[in-house]
Amino acid sequence: HSDTCLYTQSMLPSPGMYKLDILLKRGHNLAIRDRGGTSDPYVKFKLGKKEVFRSKVIYKNLNPVWDERFCLPIDNLHEPLYIKVFDYDFGCHDDFMGSAYLYLDSLELRRFLDVRLDLLDSQCPMQDLGFLELAIMLSPKDGWDREVVRQQQQSQRLSEVHKKSQLWRSMVSISLIEGRDLIPMDQNGLSDPYVKFKLGNEKYKSKTMSKTLNPQWREHFDLHVFDEDGGVLEISVWDKDTGRRDDFMGRCALDLSALSREQTHKLELDLEDGQGQLMLLVTLTASAAVSISDLSIHLLDDPHECQQILNKYSLLRSFCNLSDIGIVQVKILRAEGLMAADVTGKSDPFCVIELCNDRLQTHTVYKNLNPEWNKVFTLNVKDIHSVLEVSVYDEDRDKNADFLGKVAIPLLNIHNGEQKAYILKNKEMTGPTKGVIFLEADVIYNSVKASLRTFETPEQKYIGEESKVSKQLLLQNFNRVKRCIMFLINMGSYINSCFEWESPRRSICAFLAFVLVVWNLELYMVPLSLLLFLGWNYFLLASGKETREGSVVKNKENRFTSDIAVQCRAVLCCVDYIIIFSIPLFYLYSIFNWTVPFLSWLAIAALCVASLLVYLIPLRYIVLVWGINKFTKKLRNPYLIDNNELLDFLSRVPSDVQVVQYKELKTEHRQSPNKRK
């Protein structure tokens, strides 16, 4: 009900376009829904069957103060505004706390009205559920641009997947160290715990630790902070159960606004609704390099700003702030010939740009197959081996956005200042779809920082589709293993031919080389020989005698069954051999084959250093230093997240599937490169 003056419908003008300004003030004496005698209330506003606004969650408060203002376009005054209050439960179904109706056809025009709405529950009509206080004003169209209203409506209805278009204000780096004295959930008196984190719309799930009440996770990840005050990090612990629903083990919440910035905090959080503790290391940092601007005003076109950035990432500052590797600036210019996704033969396209877990979005160009965005995005580079993904979607009114196309560009493949036309690919990135997108990108980074980052654990992408098993993927994986094995077989055959004296000249040369090498063999010659092998392959590639690109396998569907049967038998016969040798050999083969030149040059630098160290320092001292470092690492830093530098280095090598996905398709557009002077 309302304590304001209500007018009849006869006093209103004829139905048309209205706007409703709403100020959600506060709630009073709301219902208790949690065990602690409180609730975590939030409010939903619905017109018809569609949710038009949702307030923020106020934690542990029965008299919450929201003070949130928003505006709604109204087409039909006869349709009431349905307001529902819920208690937020992370990981569980939210509890209903009451509802009320606001009848719009009885409101006075052009005047702010204070409204009190009593909350009711149809199943318990006599229960007192408290009330909400609002201030509202209904206004007629009076110059209200119908097209602007429609665009505002549609921009608010984007799917949850694309709600991260706004700029994040800071980053929170979280190291999940360990849990202590967790509650046993299994019959053996133990648990299989994992942790879920939620900050706004972003989520992260840790790995599962089997059969323990004191798990050691040692995981690190970053989340974006969109709220000015930092927001609340929601944490819940679960027990993994195969074949049935996972068991809830406890939860806790961390108010980020209480943490000082640019400082690492060691936190021991007690779990509610359960038992035990979680230990975290949390650091709240700013992200100044992230921005969205128009084409006429952006960072690198200002000579003074550009010079400052170049100085910031120069080699002289290689050991200042090692996590700040560089920046990438991407110009989303326009697209041509996009797919028509709407029944009108048009589309409402917008672009989403992703760099690992960083995600930004352009505005929507309505009813256009040749949109022009002319937006400039600037992002931090955390790993030079990351891939820049630009996806085009069609915005739909009441459902998820439709996919129109995508391109993936490794940062190391970007040529600064060059404007290029990219053919859009399908979701699997295996073939073209309709449309071309025009982009221009610049990457500025510090080579030393990027090289050191290569030997650290790569950042995992939190949002991504699970890879599906396909015949083509199975065949490509087999061919990858086959190449490694054939390389070893060919090398063995060549050596055996020397023993068999098939070519006397070759055998004599091989025998003399064998005697010479064995007689003068030193340990430093091992990395030196690998260095020579890398240089020889570079010479062959530079002279054009070899190519980096592997053969593309194109098998017809009717030949696949017989081929795969033979291949599976071959794989099963040497499965142990493949598991032990093939995977690292493939990555080493790709490095020696210069698939990624940055990694190959980095391998040359590492082999040079290794050769020099082994030549100058006795082996016993090198092994002694390595062992002391390994034994004392845990003592020097108890919360260190350990990693394997060699495996992290090899993990940067793209697979065959990724090479196909990142390969640029040829376009008929002849776009002259626009080089920045």
mmCIF file of N, CA and C in Angstrom, residues 145-259:
data_model
loop_
_atom_site.group_PDB
_atom_site.id
_atom_site.type_symbol
_atom_site.label_atom_id
_atom_site.label_comp_id
_atom_site.label_asym_id
_atom_site.label_seq_id
_atom_site.Cartn_x
_atom_site.Cartn_y
_atom_site.Cartn_z
ATOM 1 N N ASP A 145 13.142 10.525 -26.027
ATOM 2 C CA ASP A 145 13.461 9.897 -27.298
ATOM 3 C C ASP A 145 13.217 8.389 -27.214
ATOM 4 N N ARG A 146 12.248 7.929 -28.014
ATOM 5 C CA ARG A 146 11.879 6.510 -27.954
ATOM 6 C C ARG A 146 13.040 5.606 -28.353
ATOM 7 N N GLU A 147 13.846 6.035 -29.312
ATOM 8 C CA GLU A 147 14.961 5.205 -29.737
ATOM 9 C C GLU A 147 16.032 5.115 -28.655
ATOM 10 N N VAL A 148 16.259 6.245 -27.944
ATOM 11 C CA VAL A 148 17.228 6.223 -26.850
ATOM 12 C C VAL A 148 16.775 5.279 -25.758
ATOM 13 N N VAL A 149 15.476 5.317 -25.448
ATOM 14 C CA VAL A 149 14.938 4.422 -24.426
ATOM 15 C C VAL A 149 15.120 2.968 -24.838
ATOM 16 N N ARG A 150 14.863 2.677 -26.100
ATOM 17 C CA ARG A 150 14.990 1.298 -26.576
ATOM 18 C C ARG A 150 16.437 0.826 -26.467
ATOM 19 N N GLN A 151 17.372 1.704 -26.824
ATOM 20 C CA GLN A 151 18.769 1.322 -26.728
ATOM 21 C C GLN A 151 19.188 1.106 -25.279
ATOM 22 N N GLN A 152 18.698 1.979 -24.372
ATOM 23 C CA GLN A 152 19.025 1.789 -22.964
ATOM 24 C C GLN A 152 18.438 0.491 -22.434
ATOM 25 N N GLN A 153 17.221 0.181 -22.877
ATOM 26 C CA GLN A 153 16.606 -1.080 -22.454
ATOM 27 C C GLN A 153 17.439 -2.269 -22.914
ATOM 28 N N GLN A 154 17.802 -2.242 -24.197
ATOM 29 C CA GLN A 154 18.506 -3.392 -24.748
ATOM 30 C C GLN A 154 19.902 -3.538 -24.145
ATOM 31 N N SER A 155 20.552 -2.410 -23.874
ATOM 32 C CA SER A 155 21.885 -2.502 -23.287
ATOM 33 C C SER A 155 21.849 -3.077 -21.877
ATOM 34 N N GLN A 156 20.691 -2.931 -21.172
ATOM 35 C CA GLN A 156 20.574 -3.491 -19.832
ATOM 36 C C GLN A 156 20.223 -4.965 -19.858
ATOM 37 N N ARG A 157 19.811 -5.465 -21.032
ATOM 38 C CA ARG A 157 19.358 -6.851 -21.086
ATOM 39 C C ARG A 157 20.416 -7.793 -21.628
ATOM 40 N N LEU A 158 21.651 -7.384 -21.670
ATOM 41 C CA LEU A 158 22.691 -8.281 -22.139
ATOM 42 C C LEU A 158 22.789 -9.483 -21.219
ATOM 43 N N SER A 159 23.228 -10.569 -21.777
ATOM 44 C CA SER A 159 23.316 -11.795 -20.984
ATOM 45 C C SER A 159 24.362 -11.667 -19.896
ATOM 46 N N GLU A 160 24.306 -12.574 -18.904
ATOM 47 C CA GLU A 160 25.242 -12.549 -17.791
ATOM 48 C C GLU A 160 26.681 -12.728 -18.277
ATOM 49 N N VAL A 161 26.842 -13.393 -19.417
ATOM 50 C CA VAL A 161 28.190 -13.649 -19.911
ATOM 51 C C VAL A 161 28.899 -12.354 -20.288
ATOM 52 N N HIS A 162 28.131 -11.341 -20.673
ATOM 53 C CA HIS A 162 28.732 -10.108 -21.158
ATOM 54 C C HIS A 162 28.504 -8.934 -20.217
ATOM 55 N N LYS A 163 28.328 -9.178 -18.948
ATOM 56 C CA LYS A 163 28.131 -8.097 -18.004
ATOM 57 C C LYS A 163 29.433 -7.445 -17.564
ATOM 58 N N LYS A 164 30.566 -7.967 -18.042
ATOM 59 C CA LYS A 164 31.844 -7.429 -17.600
ATOM 60 C C LYS A 164 32.377 -6.389 -18.574
ATOM 61 N N SER A 165 31.487 -5.646 -19.231
ATOM 62 C CA SER A 165 31.916 -4.653 -20.186
ATOM 63 C C SER A 165 32.450 -3.403 -19.505
ATOM 64 N N GLN A 166 32.081 -3.171 -18.242
ATOM 65 C CA GLN A 166 32.551 -1.979 -17.557
ATOM 66 C C GLN A 166 34.006 -2.144 -17.172
ATOM 67 N N LEU A 167 34.640 -1.007 -16.877
ATOM 68 C CA LEU A 167 36.040 -1.028 -16.478
ATOM 69 C C LEU A 167 36.155 -1.409 -15.015
ATOM 70 N N TRP A 168 37.067 -2.312 -14.711
ATOM 71 C CA TRP A 168 37.284 -2.656 -13.324
ATOM 72 C C TRP A 168 38.182 -1.605 -12.681
ATOM 73 N N ARG A 169 37.921 -1.361 -11.414
ATOM 74 C CA ARG A 169 38.620 -0.300 -10.710
ATOM 75 C C ARG A 169 39.940 -0.781 -10.109
ATOM 76 N N SER A 170 40.039 -2.054 -9.816
ATOM 77 C CA SER A 170 41.273 -2.599 -9.253
ATOM 78 C C SER A 170 41.251 -4.112 -9.423
ATOM 79 N N MET A 171 42.346 -4.740 -9.007
ATOM 80 C CA MET A 171 42.469 -6.197 -9.067
ATOM 81 C C MET A 171 42.757 -6.708 -7.662
ATOM 82 N N VAL A 172 42.175 -7.863 -7.353
ATOM 83 C CA VAL A 172 42.490 -8.512 -6.087
ATOM 84 C C VAL A 172 43.195 -9.831 -6.411
ATOM 85 N N SER A 173 44.429 -9.953 -5.942
ATOM 86 C CA SER A 173 45.237 -11.162 -6.135
ATOM 87 C C SER A 173 45.102 -12.033 -4.893
ATOM 88 N N ILE A 174 44.694 -13.267 -5.102
ATOM 89 C CA ILE A 174 44.398 -14.176 -3.994
ATOM 90 C C ILE A 174 45.270 -15.416 -4.114
ATOM 91 N N SER A 175 45.949 -15.746 -3.041
ATOM 92 C CA SER A 175 46.681 -17.011 -2.939
ATOM 93 C C SER A 175 45.969 -17.866 -1.896
ATOM 94 N N LEU A 176 45.358 -18.950 -2.355
ATOM 95 C CA LEU A 176 44.705 -19.906 -1.455
ATOM 96 C C LEU A 176 45.782 -20.870 -0.961
ATOM 97 N N ILE A 177 46.149 -20.736 0.318
ATOM 98 C CA ILE A 177 47.276 -21.503 0.851
ATOM 99 C C ILE A 177 46.822 -22.866 1.385
ATOM 100 N N GLU A 178 45.980 -22.860 2.403
ATOM 101 C CA GLU A 178 45.643 -24.131 3.054
ATOM 102 C C GLU A 178 44.353 -23.997 3.839
ATOM 103 N N GLY A 179 43.825 -25.146 4.251
ATOM 104 C CA GLY A 179 42.704 -25.224 5.174
ATOM 105 C C GLY A 179 43.115 -26.000 6.413
ATOM 106 N N ARG A 180 42.436 -25.707 7.526
ATOM 107 C CA ARG A 180 42.803 -26.351 8.789
ATOM 108 C C ARG A 180 41.559 -26.865 9.499
ATOM 109 N N ASP A 181 41.640 -28.079 9.967
ATOM 110 C CA ASP A 181 40.602 -28.676 10.821
ATOM 111 C C ASP A 181 39.214 -28.570 10.195
ATOM 112 N N LEU A 182 39.105 -28.942 8.935
ATOM 113 C CA LEU A 182 37.803 -28.904 8.270
ATOM 114 C C LEU A 182 36.916 -30.028 8.788
ATOM 115 N N ILE A 183 35.629 -29.898 8.532
ATOM 116 C CA ILE A 183 34.673 -30.875 9.038
ATOM 117 C C ILE A 183 34.703 -32.138 8.175
ATOM 118 N N PRO A 184 34.730 -33.349 8.780
ATOM 119 C CA PRO A 184 34.696 -34.586 7.978
ATOM 120 C C PRO A 184 33.301 -34.826 7.410
ATOM 121 N N MET A 185 33.231 -35.149 6.125
ATOM 122 C CA MET A 185 31.945 -35.347 5.456
ATOM 123 C C MET A 185 31.782 -36.757 4.902
ATOM 124 N N ASP A 186 32.867 -37.531 4.809
ATOM 125 C CA ASP A 186 32.791 -38.880 4.247
ATOM 126 C C ASP A 186 32.794 -39.920 5.370
ATOM 127 N N GLN A 187 32.451 -41.139 5.015
ATOM 128 C CA GLN A 187 32.361 -42.208 6.007
ATOM 129 C C GLN A 187 33.715 -42.588 6.593
ATOM 130 N N ASN A 188 34.792 -42.303 5.870
ATOM 131 C CA ASN A 188 36.130 -42.628 6.374
ATOM 132 C C ASN A 188 36.665 -41.567 7.327
ATOM 133 N N GLY A 189 35.834 -40.593 7.686
ATOM 134 C CA GLY A 189 36.261 -39.550 8.605
ATOM 135 C C GLY A 189 37.080 -38.450 7.963
ATOM 136 N N LEU A 190 37.114 -38.416 6.619
ATOM 137 C CA LEU A 190 37.868 -37.398 5.895
ATOM 138 C C LEU A 190 36.939 -36.669 4.929
ATOM 139 N N SER A 191 37.501 -35.792 4.104
ATOM 140 C CA SER A 191 36.732 -35.057 3.100
ATOM 141 C C SER A 191 37.597 -34.872 1.864
ATOM 142 N N ASP A 192 36.941 -34.476 0.776
ATOM 143 C CA ASP A 192 37.623 -34.125 -0.477
ATOM 144 C C ASP A 192 37.301 -32.659 -0.778
ATOM 145 N N PRO A 193 37.940 -31.721 -0.069
ATOM 146 C CA PRO A 193 37.483 -30.333 -0.126
ATOM 147 C C PRO A 193 37.983 -29.570 -1.354
ATOM 148 N N TYR A 194 37.141 -28.639 -1.798
ATOM 149 C CA TYR A 194 37.536 -27.612 -2.766
ATOM 150 C C TYR A 194 36.824 -26.323 -2.376
ATOM 151 N N VAL A 195 37.283 -25.198 -2.906
ATOM 152 C CA VAL A 195 36.804 -23.884 -2.485
ATOM 153 C C VAL A 195 36.255 -23.128 -3.693
ATOM 154 N N LYS A 196 35.114 -22.466 -3.477
ATOM 155 C CA LYS A 196 34.534 -21.579 -4.484
ATOM 156 C C LYS A 196 34.671 -20.132 -4.010
ATOM 157 N N PHE A 197 35.079 -19.264 -4.936
ATOM 158 C CA PHE A 197 35.182 -17.835 -4.672
ATOM 159 C C PHE A 197 34.233 -17.098 -5.617
ATOM 160 N N LYS A 198 33.594 -16.056 -5.094
ATOM 161 C CA LYS A 198 32.690 -15.246 -5.912
ATOM 162 C C LYS A 198 32.854 -13.784 -5.519
ATOM 163 N N LEU A 199 33.105 -12.944 -6.529
ATOM 164 C CA LEU A 199 33.207 -11.497 -6.344
ATOM 165 C C LEU A 199 32.415 -10.838 -7.461
ATOM 166 N N GLY A 200 31.215 -10.348 -7.134
ATOM 167 C CA GLY A 200 30.346 -9.814 -8.177
ATOM 168 C C GLY A 200 29.913 -10.924 -9.113
ATOM 169 N N ASN A 201 30.207 -10.753 -10.411
ATOM 170 C CA ASN A 201 29.859 -11.776 -11.402
ATOM 171 C C ASN A 201 30.999 -12.753 -11.668
ATOM 172 N N GLU A 202 32.154 -12.533 -11.048
ATOM 173 C CA GLU A 202 33.303 -13.385 -11.310
ATOM 174 C C GLU A 202 33.377 -14.520 -10.290
ATOM 175 N N LYS A 203 33.757 -15.694 -10.785
ATOM 176 C CA LYS A 203 33.835 -16.876 -9.932
ATOM 177 C C LYS A 203 35.137 -17.612 -10.193
ATOM 178 N N TYR A 204 35.595 -18.332 -9.186
ATOM 179 C CA TYR A 204 36.775 -19.179 -9.318
ATOM 180 C C TYR A 204 36.578 -20.415 -8.455
ATOM 181 N N LYS A 205 37.003 -21.556 -8.981
ATOM 182 C CA LYS A 205 36.891 -22.814 -8.260
ATOM 183 C C LYS A 205 38.275 -23.443 -8.166
ATOM 184 N N SER A 206 38.663 -23.820 -6.951
ATOM 185 C CA SER A 206 39.989 -24.399 -6.736
ATOM 186 C C SER A 206 39.995 -25.873 -7.133
ATOM 187 N N LYS A 207 41.175 -26.458 -7.136
ATOM 188 C CA LYS A 207 41.284 -27.891 -7.368
ATOM 189 C C LYS A 207 40.815 -28.649 -6.125
ATOM 190 N N THR A 208 40.484 -29.920 -6.298
ATOM 191 C CA THR A 208 40.000 -30.767 -5.202
ATOM 192 C C THR A 208 41.162 -31.525 -4.577
ATOM 193 N N MET A 209 41.245 -31.474 -3.255
ATOM 194 C CA MET A 209 42.269 -32.208 -2.514
ATOM 195 C C MET A 209 41.619 -33.448 -1.898
ATOM 196 N N SER A 210 42.117 -34.607 -2.231
ATOM 197 C CA SER A 210 41.472 -35.868 -1.844
ATOM 198 C C SER A 210 41.869 -36.297 -0.439
ATOM 199 N N LYS A 211 40.852 -36.752 0.301
ATOM 200 C CA LYS A 211 41.029 -37.440 1.588
ATOM 201 C C LYS A 211 41.925 -36.670 2.567
ATOM 202 N N THR A 212 41.479 -35.502 2.953
ATOM 203 C CA THR A 212 42.229 -34.701 3.917
ATOM 204 C C THR A 212 41.307 -33.697 4.596
ATOM 205 N N LEU A 213 41.642 -33.377 5.839
ATOM 206 C CA LEU A 213 40.959 -32.310 6.573
ATOM 207 C C LEU A 213 41.848 -31.085 6.736
ATOM 208 N N ASN A 214 43.085 -31.185 6.253
ATOM 209 C CA ASN A 214 44.025 -30.068 6.302
ATOM 210 C C ASN A 214 44.658 -29.905 4.919
ATOM 211 N N PRO A 215 43.863 -29.516 3.938
ATOM 212 C CA PRO A 215 44.341 -29.477 2.548
ATOM 213 C C PRO A 215 45.373 -28.370 2.323
ATOM 214 N N GLN A 216 46.294 -28.627 1.404
ATOM 215 C CA GLN A 216 47.293 -27.657 0.962
ATOM 216 C C GLN A 216 47.029 -27.372 -0.522
ATOM 217 N N TRP A 217 46.363 -26.252 -0.808
ATOM 218 C CA TRP A 217 46.023 -25.946 -2.206
ATOM 219 C C TRP A 217 47.183 -25.267 -2.930
ATOM 220 N N ARG A 218 47.712 -24.205 -2.361
ATOM 221 C CA ARG A 218 48.801 -23.446 -2.982
ATOM 222 C C ARG A 218 48.434 -23.000 -4.394
ATOM 223 N N GLU A 219 47.325 -22.289 -4.514
ATOM 224 C CA GLU A 219 46.861 -21.783 -5.806
ATOM 225 C C GLU A 219 46.822 -20.263 -5.777
ATOM 226 N N HIS A 220 47.063 -19.667 -6.938
ATOM 227 C CA HIS A 220 47.031 -18.209 -7.049
ATOM 228 C C HIS A 220 46.135 -17.818 -8.225
ATOM 229 N N PHE A 221 45.337 -16.780 -8.043
ATOM 230 C CA PHE A 221 44.466 -16.288 -9.112
ATOM 231 C C PHE A 221 44.125 -14.834 -8.841
ATOM 232 N N ASP A 222 43.613 -14.148 -9.862
ATOM 233 C CA ASP A 222 43.235 -12.741 -9.775
ATOM 234 C C ASP A 222 41.763 -12.584 -10.121
ATOM 235 N N LEU A 223 41.090 -11.651 -9.466
ATOM 236 C CA LEU A 223 39.707 -11.300 -9.760
ATOM 237 C C LEU A 223 39.617 -9.789 -9.947
ATOM 238 N N HIS A 224 38.642 -9.361 -10.756
ATOM 239 C CA HIS A 224 38.446 -7.939 -11.013
ATOM 240 C C HIS A 224 37.508 -7.344 -9.966
ATOM 241 N N VAL A 225 37.816 -6.136 -9.537
ATOM 242 C CA VAL A 225 36.984 -5.410 -8.573
ATOM 243 C C VAL A 225 36.316 -4.255 -9.323
ATOM 244 N N PHE A 226 34.973 -4.284 -9.407
ATOM 245 C CA PHE A 226 34.230 -3.260 -10.135
ATOM 246 C C PHE A 226 33.681 -2.178 -9.209
ATOM 247 N N ASP A 227 33.412 -2.519 -7.951
ATOM 248 C CA ASP A 227 32.828 -1.553 -7.019
ATOM 249 C C ASP A 227 33.910 -0.625 -6.467
ATOM 250 N N GLU A 228 33.509 0.606 -6.211
ATOM 251 C CA GLU A 228 34.451 1.575 -5.659
ATOM 252 C C GLU A 228 34.920 1.167 -4.265
ATOM 253 N N ASP A 229 33.997 0.604 -3.481
ATOM 254 C CA ASP A 229 34.354 0.237 -2.113
ATOM 255 C C ASP A 229 35.021 -1.132 -2.018
ATOM 256 N N GLY A 230 35.203 -1.810 -3.140
ATOM 257 C CA GLY A 230 35.887 -3.103 -3.137
ATOM 258 C C GLY A 230 34.966 -4.297 -3.203
ATOM 259 N N GLY A 231 33.770 -4.188 -2.602
ATOM 260 C CA GLY A 231 32.841 -5.302 -2.631
ATOM 261 C C GLY A 231 33.148 -6.349 -1.584
ATOM 262 N N VAL A 232 32.374 -7.425 -1.621
ATOM 263 C CA VAL A 232 32.512 -8.517 -0.652
ATOM 264 C C VAL A 232 32.889 -9.790 -1.396
ATOM 265 N N LEU A 233 33.985 -10.409 -0.988
ATOM 266 C CA LEU A 233 34.432 -11.683 -1.557
ATOM 267 C C LEU A 233 33.754 -12.813 -0.792
ATOM 268 N N GLU A 234 32.934 -13.595 -1.507
ATOM 269 C CA GLU A 234 32.205 -14.700 -0.891
ATOM 270 C C GLU A 234 32.974 -15.999 -1.113
ATOM 271 N N ILE A 235 33.170 -16.743 -0.031
ATOM 272 C CA ILE A 235 33.981 -17.965 -0.065
ATOM 273 C C ILE A 235 33.170 -19.100 0.532
ATOM 274 N N SER A 236 33.130 -20.217 -0.144
ATOM 275 C CA SER A 236 32.448 -21.403 0.386
ATOM 276 C C SER A 236 33.307 -22.635 0.131
ATOM 277 N N VAL A 237 33.237 -23.583 1.049
ATOM 278 C CA VAL A 237 34.021 -24.818 0.971
ATOM 279 C C VAL A 237 33.054 -25.978 0.765
ATOM 280 N N TRP A 238 33.418 -26.878 -0.150
ATOM 281 C CA TRP A 238 32.550 -28.001 -0.514
ATOM 282 C C TRP A 238 33.344 -29.295 -0.495
ATOM 283 N N ASP A 239 32.626 -30.389 -0.248
ATOM 284 C CA ASP A 239 33.214 -31.728 -0.298
ATOM 285 C C ASP A 239 32.792 -32.388 -1.606
ATOM 286 N N LYS A 240 33.761 -32.811 -2.403
ATOM 287 C CA LYS A 240 33.492 -33.413 -3.706
ATOM 288 C C LYS A 240 32.982 -34.839 -3.532
ATOM 289 N N ASP A 241 31.818 -35.107 -4.116
ATOM 290 C CA ASP A 241 31.233 -36.453 -4.082
ATOM 291 C C ASP A 241 30.906 -36.877 -5.502
ATOM 292 N N THR A 242 31.440 -37.999 -5.911
ATOM 293 C CA THR A 242 31.201 -38.510 -7.255
ATOM 294 C C THR A 242 29.845 -39.203 -7.312
ATOM 295 N N GLY A 243 29.035 -38.827 -8.274
ATOM 296 C CA GLY A 243 27.750 -39.475 -8.481
ATOM 297 C C GLY A 243 26.605 -38.876 -7.697
ATOM 298 N N ARG A 244 26.871 -37.903 -6.822
ATOM 299 C CA ARG A 244 25.795 -37.236 -6.097
ATOM 300 C C ARG A 244 26.211 -35.803 -5.796
ATOM 301 N N ARG A 245 25.280 -35.068 -5.201
ATOM 302 C CA ARG A 245 25.505 -33.652 -4.966
ATOM 303 C C ARG A 245 26.620 -33.442 -3.936
ATOM 304 N N ASP A 246 27.472 -32.442 -4.204
ATOM 305 C CA ASP A 246 28.567 -32.140 -3.290
ATOM 306 C C ASP A 246 28.027 -31.601 -1.965
ATOM 307 N N ASP A 247 28.744 -31.909 -0.879
ATOM 308 C CA ASP A 247 28.320 -31.501 0.465
ATOM 309 C C ASP A 247 28.904 -30.141 0.823
ATOM 310 N N PHE A 248 28.068 -29.316 1.447
ATOM 311 C CA PHE A 248 28.486 -27.999 1.909
ATOM 312 C C PHE A 248 29.263 -28.134 3.213
ATOM 313 N N MET A 249 30.440 -27.471 3.307
ATOM 314 C CA MET A 249 31.305 -27.612 4.473
ATOM 315 C C MET A 249 31.486 -26.314 5.253
ATOM 316 N N GLY A 250 31.004 -25.201 4.742
ATOM 317 C CA GLY A 250 31.146 -23.934 5.454
ATOM 318 C C GLY A 250 31.380 -22.791 4.491
ATOM 319 N N ARG A 251 31.250 -21.582 5.021
ATOM 320 C CA ARG A 251 31.445 -20.403 4.188
ATOM 321 C C ARG A 251 31.951 -19.251 5.039
ATOM 322 N N CYS A 252 32.463 -18.231 4.349
ATOM 323 C CA CYS A 252 32.885 -16.999 5.012
ATOM 324 C C CYS A 252 32.856 -15.887 3.978
ATOM 325 N N ALA A 253 32.905 -14.655 4.440
ATOM 326 C CA ALA A 253 32.870 -13.484 3.566
ATOM 327 C C ALA A 253 33.989 -12.542 3.982
ATOM 328 N N LEU A 254 34.599 -11.889 2.972
ATOM 329 C CA LEU A 254 35.694 -10.961 3.211
ATOM 330 C C LEU A 254 35.337 -9.611 2.607
ATOM 331 N N ASP A 255 35.238 -8.594 3.448
ATOM 332 C CA ASP A 255 34.956 -7.231 2.992
ATOM 333 C C ASP A 255 36.255 -6.598 2.510
ATOM 334 N N LEU A 256 36.378 -6.406 1.184
ATOM 335 C CA LEU A 256 37.615 -5.885 0.614
ATOM 336 C C LEU A 256 37.840 -4.417 0.950
ATOM 337 N N SER A 257 36.770 -3.696 1.284
ATOM 338 C CA SER A 257 36.933 -2.272 1.607
ATOM 339 C C SER A 257 37.738 -2.069 2.895
ATOM 340 N N ALA A 258 37.832 -3.108 3.730
ATOM 341 C CA ALA A 258 38.580 -2.991 4.981
ATOM 342 C C ALA A 258 40.068 -3.242 4.791
ATOM 343 N N LEU A 259 40.491 -3.626 3.578
ATOM 344 C CA LEU A 259 41.897 -3.929 3.326
ATOM 345 C C LEU A 259 42.600 -2.730 2.715
#
